[in-house]
Short mmCIF file of C-alpha atoms and ligand atoms in Angstrom, two decimals:
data_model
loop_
_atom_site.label_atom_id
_atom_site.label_comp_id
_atom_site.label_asym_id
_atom_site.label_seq_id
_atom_site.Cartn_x
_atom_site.Cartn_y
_atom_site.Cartn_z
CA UNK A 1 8.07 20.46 -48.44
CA UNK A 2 6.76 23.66 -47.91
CA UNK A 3 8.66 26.73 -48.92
CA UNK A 4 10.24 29.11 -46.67
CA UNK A 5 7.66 32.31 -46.88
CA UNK A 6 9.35 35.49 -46.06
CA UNK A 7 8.12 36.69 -42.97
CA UNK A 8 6.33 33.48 -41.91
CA UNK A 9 7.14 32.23 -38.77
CA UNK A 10 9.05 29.21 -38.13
CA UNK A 11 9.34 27.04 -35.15
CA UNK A 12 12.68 24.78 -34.57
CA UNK A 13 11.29 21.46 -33.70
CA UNK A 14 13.31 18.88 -32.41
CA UNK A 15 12.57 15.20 -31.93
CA UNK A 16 14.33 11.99 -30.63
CA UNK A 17 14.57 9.51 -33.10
CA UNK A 18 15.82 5.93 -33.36
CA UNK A 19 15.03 2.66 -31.67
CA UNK A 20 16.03 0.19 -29.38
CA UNK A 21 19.64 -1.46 -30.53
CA UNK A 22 20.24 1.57 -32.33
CA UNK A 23 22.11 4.77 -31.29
CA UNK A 24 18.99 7.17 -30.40
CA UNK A 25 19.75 10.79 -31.89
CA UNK A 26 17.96 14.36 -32.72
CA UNK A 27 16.07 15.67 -35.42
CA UNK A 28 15.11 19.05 -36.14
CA UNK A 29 12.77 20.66 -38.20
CA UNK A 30 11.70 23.98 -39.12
CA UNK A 31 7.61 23.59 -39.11
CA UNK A 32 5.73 26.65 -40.32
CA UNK A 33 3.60 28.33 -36.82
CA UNK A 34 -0.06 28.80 -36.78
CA UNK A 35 -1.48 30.94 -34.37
CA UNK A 36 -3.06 27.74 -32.82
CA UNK A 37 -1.22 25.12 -33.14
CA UNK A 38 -1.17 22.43 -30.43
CA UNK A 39 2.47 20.01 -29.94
CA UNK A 40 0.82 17.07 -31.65
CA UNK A 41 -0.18 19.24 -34.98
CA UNK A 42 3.73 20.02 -34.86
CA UNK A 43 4.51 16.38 -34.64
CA UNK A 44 2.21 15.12 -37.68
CA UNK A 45 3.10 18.22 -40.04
CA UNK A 46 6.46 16.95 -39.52
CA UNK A 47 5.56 13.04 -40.33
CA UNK A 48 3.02 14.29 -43.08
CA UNK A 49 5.36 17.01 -44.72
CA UNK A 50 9.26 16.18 -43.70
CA UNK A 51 9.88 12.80 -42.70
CA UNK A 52 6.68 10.07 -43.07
CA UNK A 53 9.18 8.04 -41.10
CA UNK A 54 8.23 9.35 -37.87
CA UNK A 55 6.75 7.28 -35.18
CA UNK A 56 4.20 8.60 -32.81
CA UNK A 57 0.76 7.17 -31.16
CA UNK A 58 -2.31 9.53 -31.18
CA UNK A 59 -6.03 8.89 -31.57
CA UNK A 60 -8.97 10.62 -30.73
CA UNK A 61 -7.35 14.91 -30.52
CA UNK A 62 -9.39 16.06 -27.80
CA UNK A 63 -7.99 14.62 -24.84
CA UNK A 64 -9.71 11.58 -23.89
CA UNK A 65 -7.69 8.50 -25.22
CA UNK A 66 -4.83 9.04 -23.45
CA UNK A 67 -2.35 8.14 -25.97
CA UNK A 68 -0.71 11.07 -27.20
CA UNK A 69 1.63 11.90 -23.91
CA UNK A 70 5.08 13.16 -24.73
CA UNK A 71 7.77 14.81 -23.10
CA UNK A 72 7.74 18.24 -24.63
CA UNK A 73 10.87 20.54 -23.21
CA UNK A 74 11.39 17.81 -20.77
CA UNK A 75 8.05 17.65 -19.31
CA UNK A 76 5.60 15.29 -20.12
CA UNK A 77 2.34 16.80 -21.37
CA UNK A 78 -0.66 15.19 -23.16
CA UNK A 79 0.52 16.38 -26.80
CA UNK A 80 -3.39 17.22 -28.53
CA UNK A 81 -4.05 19.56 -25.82
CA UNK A 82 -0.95 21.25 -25.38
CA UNK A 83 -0.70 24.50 -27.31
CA UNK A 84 2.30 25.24 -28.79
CA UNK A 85 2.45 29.36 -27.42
CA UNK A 86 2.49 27.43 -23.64
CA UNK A 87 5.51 25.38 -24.09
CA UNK A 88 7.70 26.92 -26.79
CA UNK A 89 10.79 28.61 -25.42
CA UNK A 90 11.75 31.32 -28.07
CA UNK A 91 10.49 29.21 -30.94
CA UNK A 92 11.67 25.87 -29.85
CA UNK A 93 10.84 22.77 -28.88
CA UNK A 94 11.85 19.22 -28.39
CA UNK A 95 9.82 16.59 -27.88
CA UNK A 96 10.96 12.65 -27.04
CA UNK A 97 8.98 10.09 -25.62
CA UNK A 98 7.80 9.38 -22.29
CA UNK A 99 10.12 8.73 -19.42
CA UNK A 100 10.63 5.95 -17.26
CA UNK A 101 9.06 3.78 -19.68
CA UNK A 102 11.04 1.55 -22.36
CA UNK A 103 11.56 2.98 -25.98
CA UNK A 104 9.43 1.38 -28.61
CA UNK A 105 10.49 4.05 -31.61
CA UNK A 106 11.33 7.39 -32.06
CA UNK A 107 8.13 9.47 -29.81
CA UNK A 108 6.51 6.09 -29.18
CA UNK A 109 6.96 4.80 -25.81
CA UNK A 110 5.90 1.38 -24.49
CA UNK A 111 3.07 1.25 -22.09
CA UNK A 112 2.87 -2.13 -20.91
CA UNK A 113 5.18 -1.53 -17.19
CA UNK A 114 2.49 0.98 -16.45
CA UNK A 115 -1.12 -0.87 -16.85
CA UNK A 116 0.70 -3.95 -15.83
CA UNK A 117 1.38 -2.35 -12.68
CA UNK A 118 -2.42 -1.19 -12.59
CA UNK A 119 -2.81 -5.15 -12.28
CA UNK A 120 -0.40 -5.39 -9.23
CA UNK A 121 -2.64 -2.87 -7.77
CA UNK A 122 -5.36 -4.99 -7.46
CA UNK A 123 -7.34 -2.23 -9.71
CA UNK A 124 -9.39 -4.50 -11.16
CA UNK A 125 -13.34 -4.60 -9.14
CA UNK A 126 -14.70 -7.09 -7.38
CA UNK A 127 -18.13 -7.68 -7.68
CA UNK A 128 -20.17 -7.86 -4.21
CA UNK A 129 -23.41 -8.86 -6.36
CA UNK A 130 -24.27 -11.08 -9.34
CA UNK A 131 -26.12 -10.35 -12.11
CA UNK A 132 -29.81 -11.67 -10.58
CA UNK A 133 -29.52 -9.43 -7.57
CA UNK A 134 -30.84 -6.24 -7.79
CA UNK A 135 -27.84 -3.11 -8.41
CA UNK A 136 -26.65 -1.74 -5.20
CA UNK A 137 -27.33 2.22 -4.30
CA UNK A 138 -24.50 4.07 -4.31
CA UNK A 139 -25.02 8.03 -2.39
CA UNK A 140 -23.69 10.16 -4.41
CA UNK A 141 -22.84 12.41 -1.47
CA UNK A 142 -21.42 10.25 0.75
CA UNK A 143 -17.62 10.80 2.10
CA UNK A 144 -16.47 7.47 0.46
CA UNK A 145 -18.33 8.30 -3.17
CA UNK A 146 -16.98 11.75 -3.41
CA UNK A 147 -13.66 10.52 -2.94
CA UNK A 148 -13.51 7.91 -5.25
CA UNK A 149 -15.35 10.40 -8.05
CA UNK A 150 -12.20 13.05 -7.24
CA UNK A 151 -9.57 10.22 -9.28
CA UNK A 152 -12.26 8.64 -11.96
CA UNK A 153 -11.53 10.58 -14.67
CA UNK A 154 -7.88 9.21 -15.14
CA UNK A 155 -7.09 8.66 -19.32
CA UNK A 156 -4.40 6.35 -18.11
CA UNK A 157 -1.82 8.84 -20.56
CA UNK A 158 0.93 7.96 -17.96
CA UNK A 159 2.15 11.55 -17.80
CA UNK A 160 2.12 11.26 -14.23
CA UNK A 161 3.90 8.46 -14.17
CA UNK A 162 6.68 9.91 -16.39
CA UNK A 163 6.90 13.07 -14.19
CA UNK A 164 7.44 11.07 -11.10
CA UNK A 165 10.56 11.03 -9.60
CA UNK A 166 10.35 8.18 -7.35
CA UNK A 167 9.69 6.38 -10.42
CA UNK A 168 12.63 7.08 -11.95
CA UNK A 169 14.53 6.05 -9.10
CA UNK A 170 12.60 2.90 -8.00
CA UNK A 171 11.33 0.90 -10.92
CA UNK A 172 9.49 -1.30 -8.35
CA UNK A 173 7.56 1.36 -7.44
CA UNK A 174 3.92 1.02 -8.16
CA UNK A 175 3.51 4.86 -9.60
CA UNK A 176 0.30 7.54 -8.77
CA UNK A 177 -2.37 6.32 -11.83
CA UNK A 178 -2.38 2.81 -10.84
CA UNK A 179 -1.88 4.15 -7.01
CA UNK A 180 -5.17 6.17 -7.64
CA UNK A 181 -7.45 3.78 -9.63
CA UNK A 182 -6.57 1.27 -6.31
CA UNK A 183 -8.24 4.40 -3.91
CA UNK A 184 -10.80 5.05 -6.24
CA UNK A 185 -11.78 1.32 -5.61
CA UNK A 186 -11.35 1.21 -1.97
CA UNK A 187 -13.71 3.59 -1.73
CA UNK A 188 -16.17 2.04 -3.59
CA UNK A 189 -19.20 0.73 -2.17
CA UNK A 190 -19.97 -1.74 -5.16
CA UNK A 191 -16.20 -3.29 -4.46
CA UNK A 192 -16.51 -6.16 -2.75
CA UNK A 193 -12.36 -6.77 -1.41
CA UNK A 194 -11.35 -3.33 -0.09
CA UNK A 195 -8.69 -5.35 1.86
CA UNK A 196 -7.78 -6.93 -1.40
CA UNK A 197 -6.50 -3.59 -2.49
CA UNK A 198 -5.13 -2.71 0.34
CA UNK A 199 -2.84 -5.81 0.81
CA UNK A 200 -2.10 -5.00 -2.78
CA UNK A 201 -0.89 -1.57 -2.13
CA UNK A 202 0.95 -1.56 0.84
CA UNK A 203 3.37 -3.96 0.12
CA UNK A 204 7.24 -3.28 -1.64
CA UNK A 205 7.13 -0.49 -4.20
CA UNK A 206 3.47 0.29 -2.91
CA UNK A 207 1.65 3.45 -1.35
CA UNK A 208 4.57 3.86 1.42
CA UNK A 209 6.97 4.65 -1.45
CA UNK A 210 5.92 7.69 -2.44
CA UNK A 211 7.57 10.86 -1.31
CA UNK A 212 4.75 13.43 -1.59
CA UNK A 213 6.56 15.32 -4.04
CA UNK A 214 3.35 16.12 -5.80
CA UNK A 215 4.65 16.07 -10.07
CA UNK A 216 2.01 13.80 -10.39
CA UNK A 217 -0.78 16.43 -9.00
CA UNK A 218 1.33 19.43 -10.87
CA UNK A 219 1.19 17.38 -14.16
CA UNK A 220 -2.36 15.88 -14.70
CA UNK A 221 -3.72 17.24 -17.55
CA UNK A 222 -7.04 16.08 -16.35
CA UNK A 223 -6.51 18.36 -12.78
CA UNK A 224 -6.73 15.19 -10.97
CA UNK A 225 -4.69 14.85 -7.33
CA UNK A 226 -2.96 11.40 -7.60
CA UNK A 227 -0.81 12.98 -4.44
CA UNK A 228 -4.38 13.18 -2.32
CA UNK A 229 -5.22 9.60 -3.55
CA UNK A 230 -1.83 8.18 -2.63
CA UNK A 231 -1.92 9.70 1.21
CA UNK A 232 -5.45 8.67 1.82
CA UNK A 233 -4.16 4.54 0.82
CA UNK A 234 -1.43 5.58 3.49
CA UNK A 235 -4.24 6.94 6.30
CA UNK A 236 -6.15 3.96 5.32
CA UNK A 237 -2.90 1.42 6.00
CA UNK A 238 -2.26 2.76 9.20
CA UNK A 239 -5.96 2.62 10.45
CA UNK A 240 -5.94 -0.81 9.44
CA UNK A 241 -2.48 -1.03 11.08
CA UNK A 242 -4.09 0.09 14.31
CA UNK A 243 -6.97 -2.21 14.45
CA UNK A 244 -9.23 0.86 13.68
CA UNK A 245 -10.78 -0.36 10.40
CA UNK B 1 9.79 -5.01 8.62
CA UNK B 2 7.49 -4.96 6.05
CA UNK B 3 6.77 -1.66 3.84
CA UNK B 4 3.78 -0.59 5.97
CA UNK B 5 5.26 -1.49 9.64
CA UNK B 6 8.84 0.53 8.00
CA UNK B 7 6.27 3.26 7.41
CA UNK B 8 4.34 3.54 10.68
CA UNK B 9 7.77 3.32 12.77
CA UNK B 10 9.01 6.55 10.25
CA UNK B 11 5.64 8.27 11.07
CA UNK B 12 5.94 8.12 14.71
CA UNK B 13 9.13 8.82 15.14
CA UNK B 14 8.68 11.66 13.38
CA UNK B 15 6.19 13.00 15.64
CA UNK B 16 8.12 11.60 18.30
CA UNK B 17 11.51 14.42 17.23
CA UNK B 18 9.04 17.11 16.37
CA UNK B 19 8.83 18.34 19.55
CA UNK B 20 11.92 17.21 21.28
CA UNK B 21 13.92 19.00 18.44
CA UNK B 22 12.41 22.13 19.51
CA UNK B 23 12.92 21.22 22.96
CA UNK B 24 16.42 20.48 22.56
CA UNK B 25 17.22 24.07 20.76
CA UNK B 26 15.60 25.24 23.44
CA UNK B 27 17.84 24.16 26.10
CA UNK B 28 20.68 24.12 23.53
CA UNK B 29 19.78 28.57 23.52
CA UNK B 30 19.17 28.60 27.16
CA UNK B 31 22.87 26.40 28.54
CA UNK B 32 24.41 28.60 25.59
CA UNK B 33 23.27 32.09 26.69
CA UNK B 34 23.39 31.31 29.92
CA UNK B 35 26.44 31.00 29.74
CA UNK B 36 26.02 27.19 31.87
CA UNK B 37 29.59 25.73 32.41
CA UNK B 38 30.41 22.05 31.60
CA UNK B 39 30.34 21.15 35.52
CA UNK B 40 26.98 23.34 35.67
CA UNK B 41 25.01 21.57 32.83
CA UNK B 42 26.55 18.33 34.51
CA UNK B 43 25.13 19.29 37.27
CA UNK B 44 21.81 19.27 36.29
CA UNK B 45 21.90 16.40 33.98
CA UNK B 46 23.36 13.36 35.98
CA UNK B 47 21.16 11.46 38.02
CA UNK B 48 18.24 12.79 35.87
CA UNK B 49 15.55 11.01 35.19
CA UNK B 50 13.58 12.78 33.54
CA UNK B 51 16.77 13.89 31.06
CA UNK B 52 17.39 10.37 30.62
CA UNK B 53 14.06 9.87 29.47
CA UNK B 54 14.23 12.94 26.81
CA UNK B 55 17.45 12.31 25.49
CA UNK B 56 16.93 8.50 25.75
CA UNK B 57 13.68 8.30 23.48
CA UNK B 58 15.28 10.86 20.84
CA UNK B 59 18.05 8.78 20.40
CA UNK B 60 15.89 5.83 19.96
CA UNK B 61 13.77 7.75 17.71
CA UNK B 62 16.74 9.39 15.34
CA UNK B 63 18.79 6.13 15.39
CA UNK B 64 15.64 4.47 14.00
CA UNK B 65 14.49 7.39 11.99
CA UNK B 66 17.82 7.75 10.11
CA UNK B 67 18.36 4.22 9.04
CA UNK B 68 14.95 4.02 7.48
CA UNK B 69 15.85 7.11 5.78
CA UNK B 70 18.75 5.60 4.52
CA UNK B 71 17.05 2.64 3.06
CA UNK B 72 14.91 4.74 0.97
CA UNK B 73 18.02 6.79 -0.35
CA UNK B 74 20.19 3.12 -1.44
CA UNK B 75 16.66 1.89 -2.91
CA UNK B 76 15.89 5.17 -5.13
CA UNK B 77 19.31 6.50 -5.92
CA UNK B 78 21.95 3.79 -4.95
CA UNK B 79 19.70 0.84 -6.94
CA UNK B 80 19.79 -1.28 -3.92
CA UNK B 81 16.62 -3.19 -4.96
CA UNK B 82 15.86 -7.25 -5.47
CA UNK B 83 17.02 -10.32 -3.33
CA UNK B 84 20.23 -9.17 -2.82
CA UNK B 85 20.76 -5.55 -3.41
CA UNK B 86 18.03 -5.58 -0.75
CA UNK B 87 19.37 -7.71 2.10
CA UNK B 88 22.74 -5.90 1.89
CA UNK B 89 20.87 -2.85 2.10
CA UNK B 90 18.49 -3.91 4.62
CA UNK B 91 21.51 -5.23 6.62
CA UNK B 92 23.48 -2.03 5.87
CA UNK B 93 20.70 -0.04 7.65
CA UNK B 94 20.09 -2.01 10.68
CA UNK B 95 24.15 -1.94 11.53
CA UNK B 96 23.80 1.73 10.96
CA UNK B 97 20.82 2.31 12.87
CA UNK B 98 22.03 0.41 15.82
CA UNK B 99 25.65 2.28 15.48
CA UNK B 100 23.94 5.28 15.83
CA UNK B 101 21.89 3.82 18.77
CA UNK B 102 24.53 2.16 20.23
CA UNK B 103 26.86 6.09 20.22
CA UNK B 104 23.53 7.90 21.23
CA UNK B 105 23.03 6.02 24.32
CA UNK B 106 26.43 6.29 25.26
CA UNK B 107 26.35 9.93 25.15
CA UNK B 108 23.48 9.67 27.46
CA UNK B 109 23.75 7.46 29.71
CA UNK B 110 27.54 9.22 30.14
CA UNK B 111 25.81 12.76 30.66
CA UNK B 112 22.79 11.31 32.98
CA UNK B 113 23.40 8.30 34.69
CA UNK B 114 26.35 6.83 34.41
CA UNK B 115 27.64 8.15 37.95
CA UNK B 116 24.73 7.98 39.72
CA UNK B 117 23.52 4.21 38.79
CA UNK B 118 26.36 2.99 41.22
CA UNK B 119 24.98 5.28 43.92
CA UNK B 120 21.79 4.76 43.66
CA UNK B 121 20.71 8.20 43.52
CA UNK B 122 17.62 9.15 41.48
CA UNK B 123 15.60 12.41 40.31
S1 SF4 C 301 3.48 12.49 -5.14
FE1 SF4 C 301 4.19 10.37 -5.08
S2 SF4 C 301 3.39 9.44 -6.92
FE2 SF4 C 301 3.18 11.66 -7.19
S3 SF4 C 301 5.05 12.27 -8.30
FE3 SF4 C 301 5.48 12.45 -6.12
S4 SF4 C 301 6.38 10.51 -5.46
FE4 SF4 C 301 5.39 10.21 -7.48
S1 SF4 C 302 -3.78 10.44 -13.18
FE1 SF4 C 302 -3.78 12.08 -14.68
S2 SF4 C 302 -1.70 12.09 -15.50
FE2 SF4 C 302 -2.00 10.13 -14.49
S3 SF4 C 302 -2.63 8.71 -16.07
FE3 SF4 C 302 -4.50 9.53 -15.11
S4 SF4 C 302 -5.04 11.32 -16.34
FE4 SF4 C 302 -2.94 10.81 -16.87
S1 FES C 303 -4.79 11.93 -28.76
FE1 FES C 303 -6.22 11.19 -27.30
S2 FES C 303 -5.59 12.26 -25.50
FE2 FES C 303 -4.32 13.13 -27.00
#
């Protein structure tokens, strides 16, 4: 461990520990601060120079796998690309898992609810062509394309789905990432079963269920609008609805 | 109901209030500080038509409005969910809704035409 330095910062670090069938509890650490220093680093100086116990799930750093999500001070935040100066409240932090999802250990929280409710969503595409027929044109500029390219760049992290609210109260509900992959598809040309999705969607704990709140939007860490996504499934319901698509 | 007919009825009842709210503040303002007595807002009111209509389609728009509300609050924060949670709940609401109704369109029908229907006297 290292030694305390005089005058060397410290940060108090904090983090859930424990697993299911056990009583979960705190932790806290005093990890030496860096001028840049993101919440991950904190986490794996901890597990690499305190406690090699710790649990946590990270892969690539740089904010494209998705897998580091945390909630850090309560709000869930992809942890490689957070920097600790944003989120540290006089020196402190705590970090625990993700919310609304089950426990698996200590910062690791289990995934599966959220892509399996990508499935319910029908996000999967549906081919309109096979492989001998020529590849359909898609224009990049048209109304449907630039919608659909507005949610594509989702890293399924789940941070929106831990910072929505209507999740936490309605476990049914189908949550904004999966919501948003099943707009992205409706809107896209090469998907075949638009009404597939839309059936999919608008059923209990579907599109209708969300309240607008808008954590999802306010929490991306890839600036995506899950809240846009979400009300243009609900336009595209009631058009249907009204015989007008 | 399903989710998406639940939906469109909370949608256009919505837009159905918007204006009658203000509508009703406004008349609410103008009996108030015009200083209207009981027998002169009476007055106008019974054998109205037209106030029948108003008050008649924002009753059937809050009583409707309000239950649907309420099934979203017992889903989220009450845990009214699955097979049965959500036929009590579902039940719960519609009794609601139509006690609601059933009050609002007393009030109305007492204020527009309960007098005149006997007489026959319209507008
Ligand atoms: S806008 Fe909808 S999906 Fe997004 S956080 Fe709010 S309720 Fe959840
Ligand atoms: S929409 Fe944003 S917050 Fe939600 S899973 Fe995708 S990248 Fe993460
Ligand atoms: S480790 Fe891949 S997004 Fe953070």
């Amino acid at each position: 461990m290292e030694r305390q330095v005089p005058g060397k910062e410290f940060l108090s670090v904090t983090v859930q520990r424990g697993q299911p069938g056990e009583a979960v509890r705190m932790q806290t650490f005093q990890v030496p601060a860096q001028d840049n220093q993101s919440v991950l680093d904190v986490v794996s100086w901890i597990q690499q120079n305190a406690n090699p116990s710790l649990t946590y799930r990270f892969a690539c750093r740089v904010g494209m796998c998705g897998s580091c999500a945390m909630m850090v001070n309560d709000v869930p935040r992809w942890t490689c690309r957070t920097h600790v100066s944003k989120v540290a409240k006089a020196g402190v932090i705590a970090i625990a898992p993700l919310r609304n999802l089950p426990l698996i250990k200590d910062l690791v929280a289990d995934l599966d609810p959220f892509f399996d409710k990508w499935t319910d969503a029908e996000a999967h595409h549906h081919p309109t062509r096979d492989r001998d027929q020529p590849i359909a044109a898609v224009d990049p500029d048209s109304r449907e394309r630039r919608q659909a390219n507005a949610g594509i760049e989702c890293i399924n992290c789940a941070v929106c789905y831990a910072a929505c609210d209507t999740v936490a109260g309605n476990p049914d509900f189908l949550g904004p990432a999966a919501l948003q992959r099943a707009w992205t598809l409706y809107n896209d040309t090469k998907n075949a079963d638009k009404n597939a999705v839309l059936d999919a969607v608008t059923g209990q704990g579907g599109c209708h269920t969300c309240h607008s709140l808008g954590s999802c939007t306010n929490l991306c860490p890839n600036e995506l609008d899950p809240t846009a996504a979400i009300a243009g499934l609900k336009r595209a319901s009631a058009r249907r609805f009204f015989g007008r698509d | 109901m399903s989710a998406l007919q639940l939906f469109i009825v909370q949608r256009l009842t919505a837009l159905i209030m918007a204006p009658l709210v203000l509508a009703h503040l406004a008349v609410m303002a103008y009996a108030i500080h015009g200083g209207l007595s009981v027998a002169e807002i009476l007055g106008r009111t019974q054998g109205s038509w037209l106030w029948f209509g108003f008050y008649g389609l924002f009753v059937v728009a809050a009583s409707s409005h309000a239950a649907i509300g309420l099934r979203a609050v017992l889903t989220e924060w009450v845990g009214f969910r699955g097979r049965l949670g959500g036929r009590l709940r579902d039940l719960g609401c519609a009794v609601f809704g139509l006690a609601l109704f059933g009050l609002g369109a007393r009030a109305v029908w007492a204020v527009t035409l309960a007098n005149t229907a006997t007489a026959g006297v319209g507008l």
